[in-house]
mmCIF file with all atom_site columns, N, CA and C in Angstrom:
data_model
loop_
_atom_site.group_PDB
_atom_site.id
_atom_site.type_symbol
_atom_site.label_atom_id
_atom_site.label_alt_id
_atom_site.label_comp_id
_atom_site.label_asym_id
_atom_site.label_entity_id
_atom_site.label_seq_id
_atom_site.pdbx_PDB_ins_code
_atom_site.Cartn_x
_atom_site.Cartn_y
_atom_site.Cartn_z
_atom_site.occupancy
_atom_site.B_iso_or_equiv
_atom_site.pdbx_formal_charge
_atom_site.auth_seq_id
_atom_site.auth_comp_id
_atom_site.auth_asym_id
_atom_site.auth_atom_id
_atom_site.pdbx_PDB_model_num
ATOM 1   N N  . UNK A 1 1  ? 0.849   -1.180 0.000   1.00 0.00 ? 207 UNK A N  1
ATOM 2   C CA . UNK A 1 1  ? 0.000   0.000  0.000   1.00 0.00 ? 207 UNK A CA 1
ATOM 3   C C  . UNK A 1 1  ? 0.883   1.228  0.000   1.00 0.00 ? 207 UNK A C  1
ATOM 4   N N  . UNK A 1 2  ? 0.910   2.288  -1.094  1.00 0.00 ? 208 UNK A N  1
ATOM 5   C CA . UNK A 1 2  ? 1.305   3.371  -1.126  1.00 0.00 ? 208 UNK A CA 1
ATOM 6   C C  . UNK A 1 2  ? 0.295   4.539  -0.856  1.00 0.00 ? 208 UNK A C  1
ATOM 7   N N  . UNK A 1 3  ? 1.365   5.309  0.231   1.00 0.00 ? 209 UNK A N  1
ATOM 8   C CA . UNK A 1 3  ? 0.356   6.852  -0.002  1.00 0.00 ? 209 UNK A CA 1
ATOM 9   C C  . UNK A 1 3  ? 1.232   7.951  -0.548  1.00 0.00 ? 209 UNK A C  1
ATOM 10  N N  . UNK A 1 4  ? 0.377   8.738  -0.707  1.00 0.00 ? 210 UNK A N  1
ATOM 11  C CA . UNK A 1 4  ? 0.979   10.116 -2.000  1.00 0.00 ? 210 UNK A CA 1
ATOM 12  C C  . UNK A 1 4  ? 0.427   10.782 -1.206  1.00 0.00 ? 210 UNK A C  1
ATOM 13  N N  . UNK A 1 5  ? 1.279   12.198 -1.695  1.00 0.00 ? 211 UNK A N  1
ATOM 14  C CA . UNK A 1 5  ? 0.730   13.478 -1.165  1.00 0.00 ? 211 UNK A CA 1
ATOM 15  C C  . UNK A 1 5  ? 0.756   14.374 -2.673  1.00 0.00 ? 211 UNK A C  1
ATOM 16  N N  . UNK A 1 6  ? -0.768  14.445 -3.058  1.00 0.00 ? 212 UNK A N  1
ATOM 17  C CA . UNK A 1 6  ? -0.283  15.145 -4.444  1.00 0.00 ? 212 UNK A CA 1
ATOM 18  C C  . UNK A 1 6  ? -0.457  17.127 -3.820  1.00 0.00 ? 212 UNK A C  1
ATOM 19  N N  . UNK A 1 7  ? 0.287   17.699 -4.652  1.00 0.00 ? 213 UNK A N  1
ATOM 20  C CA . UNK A 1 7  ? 0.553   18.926 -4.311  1.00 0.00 ? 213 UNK A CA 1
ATOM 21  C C  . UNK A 1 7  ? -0.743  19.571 -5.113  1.00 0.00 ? 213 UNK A C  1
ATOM 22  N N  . UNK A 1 8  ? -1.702  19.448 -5.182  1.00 0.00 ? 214 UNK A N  1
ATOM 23  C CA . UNK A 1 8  ? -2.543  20.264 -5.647  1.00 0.00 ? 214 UNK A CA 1
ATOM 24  C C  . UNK A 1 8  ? -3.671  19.542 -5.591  1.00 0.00 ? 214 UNK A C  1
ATOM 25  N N  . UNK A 1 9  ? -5.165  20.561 -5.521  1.00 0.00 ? 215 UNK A N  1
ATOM 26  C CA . UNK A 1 9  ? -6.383  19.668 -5.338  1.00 0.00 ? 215 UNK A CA 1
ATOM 27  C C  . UNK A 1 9  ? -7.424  20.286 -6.135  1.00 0.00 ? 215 UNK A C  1
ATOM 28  N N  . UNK A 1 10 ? -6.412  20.987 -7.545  1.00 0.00 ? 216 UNK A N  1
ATOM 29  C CA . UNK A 1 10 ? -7.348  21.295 -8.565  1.00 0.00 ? 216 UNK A CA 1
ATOM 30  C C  . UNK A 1 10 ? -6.295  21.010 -9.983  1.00 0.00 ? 216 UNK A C  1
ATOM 31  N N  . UNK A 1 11 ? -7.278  20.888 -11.222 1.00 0.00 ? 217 UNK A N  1
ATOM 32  C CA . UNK A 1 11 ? -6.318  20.429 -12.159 1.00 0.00 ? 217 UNK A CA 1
ATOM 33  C C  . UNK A 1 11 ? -7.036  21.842 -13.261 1.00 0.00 ? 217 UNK A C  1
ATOM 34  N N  . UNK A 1 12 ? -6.175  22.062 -14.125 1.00 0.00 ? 218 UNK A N  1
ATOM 35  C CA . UNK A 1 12 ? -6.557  23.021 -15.201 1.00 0.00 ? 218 UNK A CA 1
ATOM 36  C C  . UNK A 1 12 ? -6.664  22.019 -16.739 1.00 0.00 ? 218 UNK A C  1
ATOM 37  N N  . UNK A 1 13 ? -7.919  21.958 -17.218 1.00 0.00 ? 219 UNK A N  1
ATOM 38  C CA . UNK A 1 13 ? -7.969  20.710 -18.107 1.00 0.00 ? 219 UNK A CA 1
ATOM 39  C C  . UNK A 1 13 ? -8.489  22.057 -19.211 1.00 0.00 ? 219 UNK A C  1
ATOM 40  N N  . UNK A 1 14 ? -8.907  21.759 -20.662 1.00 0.00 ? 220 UNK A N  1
ATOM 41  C CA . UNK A 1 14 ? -9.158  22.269 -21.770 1.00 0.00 ? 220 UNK A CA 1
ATOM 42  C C  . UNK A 1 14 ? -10.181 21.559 -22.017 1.00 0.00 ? 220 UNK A C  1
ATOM 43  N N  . UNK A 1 15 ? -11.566 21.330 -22.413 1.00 0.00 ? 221 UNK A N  1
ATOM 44  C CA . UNK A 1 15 ? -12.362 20.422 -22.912 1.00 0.00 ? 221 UNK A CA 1
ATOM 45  C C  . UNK A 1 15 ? -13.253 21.379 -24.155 1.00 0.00 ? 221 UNK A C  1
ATOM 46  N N  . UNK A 1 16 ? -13.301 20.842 -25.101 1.00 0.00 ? 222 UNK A N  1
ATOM 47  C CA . UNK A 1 16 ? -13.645 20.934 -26.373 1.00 0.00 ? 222 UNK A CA 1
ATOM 48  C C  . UNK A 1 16 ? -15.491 20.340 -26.190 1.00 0.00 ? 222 UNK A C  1
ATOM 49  N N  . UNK A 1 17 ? -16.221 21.067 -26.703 1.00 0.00 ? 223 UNK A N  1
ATOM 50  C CA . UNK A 1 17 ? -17.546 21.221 -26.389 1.00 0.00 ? 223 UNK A CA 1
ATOM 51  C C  . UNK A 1 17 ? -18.412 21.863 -27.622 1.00 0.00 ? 223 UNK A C  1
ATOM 52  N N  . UNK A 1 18 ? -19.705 21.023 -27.953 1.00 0.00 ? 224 UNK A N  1
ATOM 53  C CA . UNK A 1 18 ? -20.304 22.148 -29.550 1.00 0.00 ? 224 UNK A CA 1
ATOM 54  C C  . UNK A 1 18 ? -20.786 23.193 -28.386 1.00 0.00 ? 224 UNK A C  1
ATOM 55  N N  . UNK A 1 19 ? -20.386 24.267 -29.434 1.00 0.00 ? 225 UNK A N  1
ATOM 56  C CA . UNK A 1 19 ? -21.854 25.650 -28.923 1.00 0.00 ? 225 UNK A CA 1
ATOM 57  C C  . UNK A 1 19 ? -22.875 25.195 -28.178 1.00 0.00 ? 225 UNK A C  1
ATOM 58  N N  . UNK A 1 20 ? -23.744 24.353 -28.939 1.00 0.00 ? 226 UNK A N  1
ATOM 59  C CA . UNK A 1 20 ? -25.011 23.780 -28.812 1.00 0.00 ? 226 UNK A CA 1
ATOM 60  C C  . UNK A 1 20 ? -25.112 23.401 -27.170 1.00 0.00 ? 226 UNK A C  1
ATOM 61  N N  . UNK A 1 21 ? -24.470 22.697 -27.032 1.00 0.00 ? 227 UNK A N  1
ATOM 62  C CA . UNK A 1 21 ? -24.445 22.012 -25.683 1.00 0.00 ? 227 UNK A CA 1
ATOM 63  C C  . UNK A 1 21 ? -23.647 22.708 -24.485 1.00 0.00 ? 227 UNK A C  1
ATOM 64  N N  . UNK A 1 22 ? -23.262 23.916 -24.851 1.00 0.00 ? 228 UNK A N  1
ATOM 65  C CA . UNK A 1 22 ? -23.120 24.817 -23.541 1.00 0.00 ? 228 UNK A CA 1
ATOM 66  C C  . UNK A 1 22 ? -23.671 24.748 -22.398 1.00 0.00 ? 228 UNK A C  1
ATOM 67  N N  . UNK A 1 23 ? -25.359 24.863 -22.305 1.00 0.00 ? 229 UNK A N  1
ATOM 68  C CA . UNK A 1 23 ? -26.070 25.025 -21.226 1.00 0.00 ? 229 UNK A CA 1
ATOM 69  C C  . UNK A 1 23 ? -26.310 23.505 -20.802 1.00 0.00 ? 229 UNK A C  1
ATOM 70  N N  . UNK A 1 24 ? -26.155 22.335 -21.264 1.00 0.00 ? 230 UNK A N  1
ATOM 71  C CA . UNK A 1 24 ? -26.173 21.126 -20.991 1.00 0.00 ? 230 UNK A CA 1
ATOM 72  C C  . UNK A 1 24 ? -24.881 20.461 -19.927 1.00 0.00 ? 230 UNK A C  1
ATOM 73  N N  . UNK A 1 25 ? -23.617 21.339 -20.590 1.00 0.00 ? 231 UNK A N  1
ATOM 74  C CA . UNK A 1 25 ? -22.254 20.858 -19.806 1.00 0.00 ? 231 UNK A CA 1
ATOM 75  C C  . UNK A 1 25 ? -22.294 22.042 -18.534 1.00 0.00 ? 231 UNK A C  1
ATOM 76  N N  . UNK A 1 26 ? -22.703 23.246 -18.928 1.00 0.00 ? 232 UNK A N  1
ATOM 77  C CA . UNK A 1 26 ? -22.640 23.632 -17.674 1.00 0.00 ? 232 UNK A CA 1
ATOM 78  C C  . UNK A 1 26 ? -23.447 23.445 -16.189 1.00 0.00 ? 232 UNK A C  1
ATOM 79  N N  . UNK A 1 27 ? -24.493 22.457 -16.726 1.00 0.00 ? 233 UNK A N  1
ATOM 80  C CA . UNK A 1 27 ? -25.357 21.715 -15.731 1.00 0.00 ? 233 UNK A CA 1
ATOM 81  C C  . UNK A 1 27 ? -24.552 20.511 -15.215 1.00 0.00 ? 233 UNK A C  1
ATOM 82  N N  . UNK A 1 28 ? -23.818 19.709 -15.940 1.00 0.00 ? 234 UNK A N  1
ATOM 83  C CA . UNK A 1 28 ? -23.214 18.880 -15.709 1.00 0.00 ? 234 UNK A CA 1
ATOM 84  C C  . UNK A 1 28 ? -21.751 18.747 -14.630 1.00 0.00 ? 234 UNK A C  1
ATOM 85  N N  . UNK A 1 29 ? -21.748 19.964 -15.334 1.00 0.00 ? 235 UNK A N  1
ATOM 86  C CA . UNK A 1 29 ? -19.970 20.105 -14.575 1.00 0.00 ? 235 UNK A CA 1
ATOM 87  C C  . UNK A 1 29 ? -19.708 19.796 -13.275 1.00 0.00 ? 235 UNK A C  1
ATOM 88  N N  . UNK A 1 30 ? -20.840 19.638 -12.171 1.00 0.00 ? 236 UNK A N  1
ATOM 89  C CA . UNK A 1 30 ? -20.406 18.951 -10.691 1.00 0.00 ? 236 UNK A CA 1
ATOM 90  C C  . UNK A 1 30 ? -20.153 17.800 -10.419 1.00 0.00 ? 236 UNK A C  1
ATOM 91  N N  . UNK A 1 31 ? -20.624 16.892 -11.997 1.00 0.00 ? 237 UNK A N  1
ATOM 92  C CA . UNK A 1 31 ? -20.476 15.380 -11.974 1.00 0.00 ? 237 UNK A CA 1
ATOM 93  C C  . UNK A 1 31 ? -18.969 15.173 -12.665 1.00 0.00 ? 237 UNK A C  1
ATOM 94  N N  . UNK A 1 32 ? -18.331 16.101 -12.953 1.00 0.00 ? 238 UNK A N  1
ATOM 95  C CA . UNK A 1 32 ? -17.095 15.853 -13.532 1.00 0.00 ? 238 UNK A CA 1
ATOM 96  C C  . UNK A 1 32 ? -15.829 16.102 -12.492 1.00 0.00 ? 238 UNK A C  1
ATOM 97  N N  . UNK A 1 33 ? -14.917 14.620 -12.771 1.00 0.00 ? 239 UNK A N  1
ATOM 98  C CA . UNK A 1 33 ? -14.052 14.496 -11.815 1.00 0.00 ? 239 UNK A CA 1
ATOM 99  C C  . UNK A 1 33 ? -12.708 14.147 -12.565 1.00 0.00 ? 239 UNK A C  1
ATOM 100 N N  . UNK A 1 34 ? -11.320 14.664 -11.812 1.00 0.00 ? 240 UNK A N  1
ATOM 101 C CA . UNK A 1 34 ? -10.316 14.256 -12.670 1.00 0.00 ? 240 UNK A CA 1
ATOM 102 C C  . UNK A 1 34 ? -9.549  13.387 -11.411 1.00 0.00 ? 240 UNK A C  1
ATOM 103 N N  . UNK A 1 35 ? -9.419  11.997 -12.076 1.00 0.00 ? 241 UNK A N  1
ATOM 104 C CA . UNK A 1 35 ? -8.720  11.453 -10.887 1.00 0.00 ? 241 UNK A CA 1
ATOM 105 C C  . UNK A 1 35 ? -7.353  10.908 -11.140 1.00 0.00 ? 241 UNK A C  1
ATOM 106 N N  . UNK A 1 36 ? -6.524  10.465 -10.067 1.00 0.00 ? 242 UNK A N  1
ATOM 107 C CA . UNK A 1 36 ? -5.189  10.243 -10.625 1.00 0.00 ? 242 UNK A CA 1
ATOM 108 C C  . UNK A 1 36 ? -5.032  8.380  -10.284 1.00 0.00 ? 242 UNK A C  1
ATOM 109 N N  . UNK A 1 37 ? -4.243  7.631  -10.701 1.00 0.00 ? 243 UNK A N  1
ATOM 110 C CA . UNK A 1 37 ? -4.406  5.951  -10.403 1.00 0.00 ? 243 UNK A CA 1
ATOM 111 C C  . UNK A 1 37 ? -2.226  5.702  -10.292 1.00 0.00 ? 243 UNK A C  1
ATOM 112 N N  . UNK A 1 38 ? -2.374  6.456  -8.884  1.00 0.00 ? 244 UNK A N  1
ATOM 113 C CA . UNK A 1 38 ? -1.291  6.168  -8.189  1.00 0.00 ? 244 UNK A CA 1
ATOM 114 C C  . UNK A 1 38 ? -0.323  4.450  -8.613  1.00 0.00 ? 244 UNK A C  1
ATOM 115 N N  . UNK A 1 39 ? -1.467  3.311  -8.973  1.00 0.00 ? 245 UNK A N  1
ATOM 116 C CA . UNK A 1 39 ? -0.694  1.887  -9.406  1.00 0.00 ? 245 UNK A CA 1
ATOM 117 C C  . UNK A 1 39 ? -0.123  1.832  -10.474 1.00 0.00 ? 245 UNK A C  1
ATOM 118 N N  . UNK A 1 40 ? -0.626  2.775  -11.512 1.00 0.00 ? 246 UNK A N  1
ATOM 119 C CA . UNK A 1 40 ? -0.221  3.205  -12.965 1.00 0.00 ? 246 UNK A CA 1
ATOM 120 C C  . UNK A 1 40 ? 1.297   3.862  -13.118 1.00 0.00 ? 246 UNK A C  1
ATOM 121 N N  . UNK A 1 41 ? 1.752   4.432  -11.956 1.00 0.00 ? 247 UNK A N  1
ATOM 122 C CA . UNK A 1 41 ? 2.879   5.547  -12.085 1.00 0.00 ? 247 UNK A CA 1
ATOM 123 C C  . UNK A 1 41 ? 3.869   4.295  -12.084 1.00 0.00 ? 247 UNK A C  1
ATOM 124 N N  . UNK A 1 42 ? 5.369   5.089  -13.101 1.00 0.00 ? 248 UNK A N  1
ATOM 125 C CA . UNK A 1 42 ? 6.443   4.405  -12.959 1.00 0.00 ? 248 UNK A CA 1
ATOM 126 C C  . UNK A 1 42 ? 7.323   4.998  -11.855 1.00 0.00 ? 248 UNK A C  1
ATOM 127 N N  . UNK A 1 43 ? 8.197   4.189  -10.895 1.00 0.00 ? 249 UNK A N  1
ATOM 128 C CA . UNK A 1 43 ? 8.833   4.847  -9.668  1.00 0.00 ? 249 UNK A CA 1
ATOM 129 C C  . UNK A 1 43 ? 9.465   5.781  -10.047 1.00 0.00 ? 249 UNK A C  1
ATOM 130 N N  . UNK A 1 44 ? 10.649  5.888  -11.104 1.00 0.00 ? 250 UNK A N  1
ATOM 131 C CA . UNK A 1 44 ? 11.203  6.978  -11.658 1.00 0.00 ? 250 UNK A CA 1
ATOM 132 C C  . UNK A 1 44 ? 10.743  8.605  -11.985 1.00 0.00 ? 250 UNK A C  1
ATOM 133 N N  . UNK A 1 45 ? 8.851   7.988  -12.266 1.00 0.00 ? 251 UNK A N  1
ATOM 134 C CA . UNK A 1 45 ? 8.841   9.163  -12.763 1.00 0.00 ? 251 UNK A CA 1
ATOM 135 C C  . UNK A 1 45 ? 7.571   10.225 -11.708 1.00 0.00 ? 251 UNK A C  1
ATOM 136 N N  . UNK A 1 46 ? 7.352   11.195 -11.052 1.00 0.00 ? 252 UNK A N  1
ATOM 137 C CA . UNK A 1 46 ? 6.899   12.000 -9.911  1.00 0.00 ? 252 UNK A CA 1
ATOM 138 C C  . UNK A 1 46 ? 5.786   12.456 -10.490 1.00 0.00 ? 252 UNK A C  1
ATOM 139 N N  . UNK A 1 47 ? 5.207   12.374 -12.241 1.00 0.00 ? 253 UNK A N  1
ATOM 140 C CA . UNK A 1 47 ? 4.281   13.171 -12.304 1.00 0.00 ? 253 UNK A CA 1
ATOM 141 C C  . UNK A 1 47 ? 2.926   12.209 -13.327 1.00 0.00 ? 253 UNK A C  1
ATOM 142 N N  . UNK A 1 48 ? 1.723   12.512 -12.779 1.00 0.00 ? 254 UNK A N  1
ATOM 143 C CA . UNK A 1 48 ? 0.764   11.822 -13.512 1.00 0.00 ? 254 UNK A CA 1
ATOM 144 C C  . UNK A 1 48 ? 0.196   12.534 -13.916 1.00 0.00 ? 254 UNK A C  1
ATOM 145 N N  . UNK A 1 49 ? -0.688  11.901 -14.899 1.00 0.00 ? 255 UNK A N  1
ATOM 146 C CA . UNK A 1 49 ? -1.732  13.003 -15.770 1.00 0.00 ? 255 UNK A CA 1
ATOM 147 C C  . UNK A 1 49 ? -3.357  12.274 -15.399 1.00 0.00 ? 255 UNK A C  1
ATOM 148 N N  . UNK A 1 50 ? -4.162  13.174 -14.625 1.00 0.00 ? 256 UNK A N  1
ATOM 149 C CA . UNK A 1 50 ? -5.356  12.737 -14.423 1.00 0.00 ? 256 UNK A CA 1
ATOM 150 C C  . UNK A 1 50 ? -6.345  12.227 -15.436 1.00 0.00 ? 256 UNK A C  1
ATOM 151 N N  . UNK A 1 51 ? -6.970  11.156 -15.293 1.00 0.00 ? 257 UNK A N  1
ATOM 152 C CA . UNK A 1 51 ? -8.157  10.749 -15.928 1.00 0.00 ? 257 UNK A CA 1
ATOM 153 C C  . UNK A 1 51 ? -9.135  11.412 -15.610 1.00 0.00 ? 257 UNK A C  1
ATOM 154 N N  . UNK A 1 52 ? -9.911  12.064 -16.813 1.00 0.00 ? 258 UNK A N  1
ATOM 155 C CA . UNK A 1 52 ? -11.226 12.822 -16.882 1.00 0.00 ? 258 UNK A CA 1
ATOM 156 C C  . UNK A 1 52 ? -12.267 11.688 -16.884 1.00 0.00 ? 258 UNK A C  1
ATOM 157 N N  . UNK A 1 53 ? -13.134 12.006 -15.803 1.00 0.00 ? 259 UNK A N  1
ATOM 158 C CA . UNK A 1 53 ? -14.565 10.886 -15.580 1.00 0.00 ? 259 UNK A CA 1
ATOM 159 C C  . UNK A 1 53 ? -15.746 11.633 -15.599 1.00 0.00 ? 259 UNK A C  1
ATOM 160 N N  . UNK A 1 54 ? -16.627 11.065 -16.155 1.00 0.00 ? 260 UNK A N  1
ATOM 161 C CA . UNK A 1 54 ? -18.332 11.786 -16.181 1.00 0.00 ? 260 UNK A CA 1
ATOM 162 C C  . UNK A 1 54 ? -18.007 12.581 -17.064 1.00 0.00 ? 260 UNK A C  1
ATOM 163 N N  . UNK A 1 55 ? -17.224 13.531 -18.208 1.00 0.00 ? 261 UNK A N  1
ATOM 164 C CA . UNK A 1 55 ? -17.715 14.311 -19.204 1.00 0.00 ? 261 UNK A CA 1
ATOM 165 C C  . UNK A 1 55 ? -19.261 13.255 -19.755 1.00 0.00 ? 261 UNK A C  1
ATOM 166 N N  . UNK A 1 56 ? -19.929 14.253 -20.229 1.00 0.00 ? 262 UNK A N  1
ATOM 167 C CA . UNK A 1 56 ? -20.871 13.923 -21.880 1.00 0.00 ? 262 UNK A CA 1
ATOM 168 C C  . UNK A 1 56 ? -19.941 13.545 -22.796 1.00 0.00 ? 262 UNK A C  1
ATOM 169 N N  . UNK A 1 57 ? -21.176 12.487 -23.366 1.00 0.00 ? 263 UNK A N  1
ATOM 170 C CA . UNK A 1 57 ? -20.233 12.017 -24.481 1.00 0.00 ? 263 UNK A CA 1
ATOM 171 C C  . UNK A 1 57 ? -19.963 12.892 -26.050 1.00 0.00 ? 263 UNK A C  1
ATOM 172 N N  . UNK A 1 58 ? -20.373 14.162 -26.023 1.00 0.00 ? 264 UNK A N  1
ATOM 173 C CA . UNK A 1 58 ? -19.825 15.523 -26.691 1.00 0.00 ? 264 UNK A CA 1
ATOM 174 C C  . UNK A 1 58 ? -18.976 16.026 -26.350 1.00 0.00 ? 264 UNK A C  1
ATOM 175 N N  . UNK A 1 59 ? -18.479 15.940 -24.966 1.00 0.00 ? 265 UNK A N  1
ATOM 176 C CA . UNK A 1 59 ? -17.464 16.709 -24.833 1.00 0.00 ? 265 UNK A CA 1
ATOM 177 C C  . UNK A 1 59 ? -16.184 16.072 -24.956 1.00 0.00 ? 265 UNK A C  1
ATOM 178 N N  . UNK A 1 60 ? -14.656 16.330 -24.920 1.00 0.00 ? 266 UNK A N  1
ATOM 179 C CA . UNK A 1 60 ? -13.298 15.939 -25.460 1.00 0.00 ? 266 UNK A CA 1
ATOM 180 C C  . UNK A 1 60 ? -12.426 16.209 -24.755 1.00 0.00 ? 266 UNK A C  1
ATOM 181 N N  . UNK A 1 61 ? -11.312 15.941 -24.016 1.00 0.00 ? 267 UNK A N  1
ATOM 182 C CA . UNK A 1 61 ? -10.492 16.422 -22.988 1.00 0.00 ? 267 UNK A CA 1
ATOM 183 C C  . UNK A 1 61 ? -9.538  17.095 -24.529 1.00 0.00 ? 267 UNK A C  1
ATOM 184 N N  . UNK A 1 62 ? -8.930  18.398 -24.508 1.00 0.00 ? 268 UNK A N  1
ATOM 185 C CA . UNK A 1 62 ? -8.229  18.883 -25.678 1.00 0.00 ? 268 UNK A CA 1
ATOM 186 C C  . UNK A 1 62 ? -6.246  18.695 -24.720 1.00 0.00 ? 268 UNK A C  1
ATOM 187 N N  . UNK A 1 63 ? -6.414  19.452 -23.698 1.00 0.00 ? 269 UNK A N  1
ATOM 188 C CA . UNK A 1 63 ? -5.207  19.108 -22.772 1.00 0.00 ? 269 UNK A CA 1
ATOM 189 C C  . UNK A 1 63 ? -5.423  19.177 -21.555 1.00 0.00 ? 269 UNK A C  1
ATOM 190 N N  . UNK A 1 64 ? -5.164  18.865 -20.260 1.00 0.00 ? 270 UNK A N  1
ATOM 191 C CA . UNK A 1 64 ? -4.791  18.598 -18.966 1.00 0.00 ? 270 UNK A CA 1
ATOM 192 C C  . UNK A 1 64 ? -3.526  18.910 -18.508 1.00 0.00 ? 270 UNK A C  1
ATOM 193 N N  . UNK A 1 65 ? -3.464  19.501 -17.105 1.00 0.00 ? 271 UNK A N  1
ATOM 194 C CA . UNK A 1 65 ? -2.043  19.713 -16.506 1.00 0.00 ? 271 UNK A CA 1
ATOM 195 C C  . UNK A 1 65 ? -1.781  18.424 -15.889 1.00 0.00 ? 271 UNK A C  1
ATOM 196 N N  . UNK A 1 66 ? -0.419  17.832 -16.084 1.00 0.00 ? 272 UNK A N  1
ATOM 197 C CA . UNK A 1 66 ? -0.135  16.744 -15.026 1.00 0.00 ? 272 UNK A CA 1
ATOM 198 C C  . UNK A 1 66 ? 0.099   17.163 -13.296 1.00 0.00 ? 272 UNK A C  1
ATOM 199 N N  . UNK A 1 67 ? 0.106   16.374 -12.547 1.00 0.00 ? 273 UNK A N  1
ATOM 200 C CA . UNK A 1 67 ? 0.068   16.263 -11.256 1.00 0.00 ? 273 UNK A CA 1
ATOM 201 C C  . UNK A 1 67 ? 1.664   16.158 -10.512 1.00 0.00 ? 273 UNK A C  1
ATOM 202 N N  . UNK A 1 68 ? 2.153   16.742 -9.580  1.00 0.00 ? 274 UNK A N  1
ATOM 203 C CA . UNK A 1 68 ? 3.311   16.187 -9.257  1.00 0.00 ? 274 UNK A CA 1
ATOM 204 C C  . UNK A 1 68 ? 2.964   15.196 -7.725  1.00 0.00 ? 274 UNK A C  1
ATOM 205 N N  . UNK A 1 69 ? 3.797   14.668 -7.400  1.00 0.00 ? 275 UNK A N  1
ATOM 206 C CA . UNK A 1 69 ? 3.390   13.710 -6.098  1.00 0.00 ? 275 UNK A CA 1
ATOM 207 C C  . UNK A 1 69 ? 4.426   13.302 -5.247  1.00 0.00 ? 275 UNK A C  1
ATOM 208 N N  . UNK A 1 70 ? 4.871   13.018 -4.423  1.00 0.00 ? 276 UNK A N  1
ATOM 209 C CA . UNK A 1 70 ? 5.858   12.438 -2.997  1.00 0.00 ? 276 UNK A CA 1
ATOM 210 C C  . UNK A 1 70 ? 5.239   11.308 -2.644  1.00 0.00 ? 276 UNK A C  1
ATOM 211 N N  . UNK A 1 71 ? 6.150   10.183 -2.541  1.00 0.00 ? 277 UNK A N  1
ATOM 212 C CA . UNK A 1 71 ? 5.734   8.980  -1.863  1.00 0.00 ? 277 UNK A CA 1
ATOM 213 C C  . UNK A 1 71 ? 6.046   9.210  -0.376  1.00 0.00 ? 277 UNK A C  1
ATOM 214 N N  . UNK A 1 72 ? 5.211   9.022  0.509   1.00 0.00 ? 278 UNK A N  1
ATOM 215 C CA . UNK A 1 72 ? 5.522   9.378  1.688   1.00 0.00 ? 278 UNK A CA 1
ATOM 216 C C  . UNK A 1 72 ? 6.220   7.710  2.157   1.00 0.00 ? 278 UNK A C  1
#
């Protein structure tokens, strides 16, 4: 069992969206979560890139900031 301490508890993502569905994603947006899967990381390397969960299936992740982390 590993724990992390990730240094941040917000991510800056880009998501690509029609016009159309503006007022649809902005109803949505409390169901959208970016999470990180700590078993995935290689030891070498300190930084992950979060998985986007719950978009609509219109919307597109375009880019995401990665995460940095400390194994405690």
């Amino acid at each position: 069992l590993r724990s992390a301490r990730v240094l941040a508890d917000s991510v800056k993502a880009f998501i690509q969206i029609p016009v159309e569905q503006h007022d649809d994603f902005q109803e949505k947006l409390s169901d959208i979560t970016a999470l990180i899967d700590l078993n995935n990381s290689e030891n070498n390397k300190r930084q992950l890139y979060p998985k986007v969960v719950g978009l609509p299936v219109y919307a597109r992740v375009i880019s995401i900031d990665s995460l940095s982390y400390k194994i405690d």
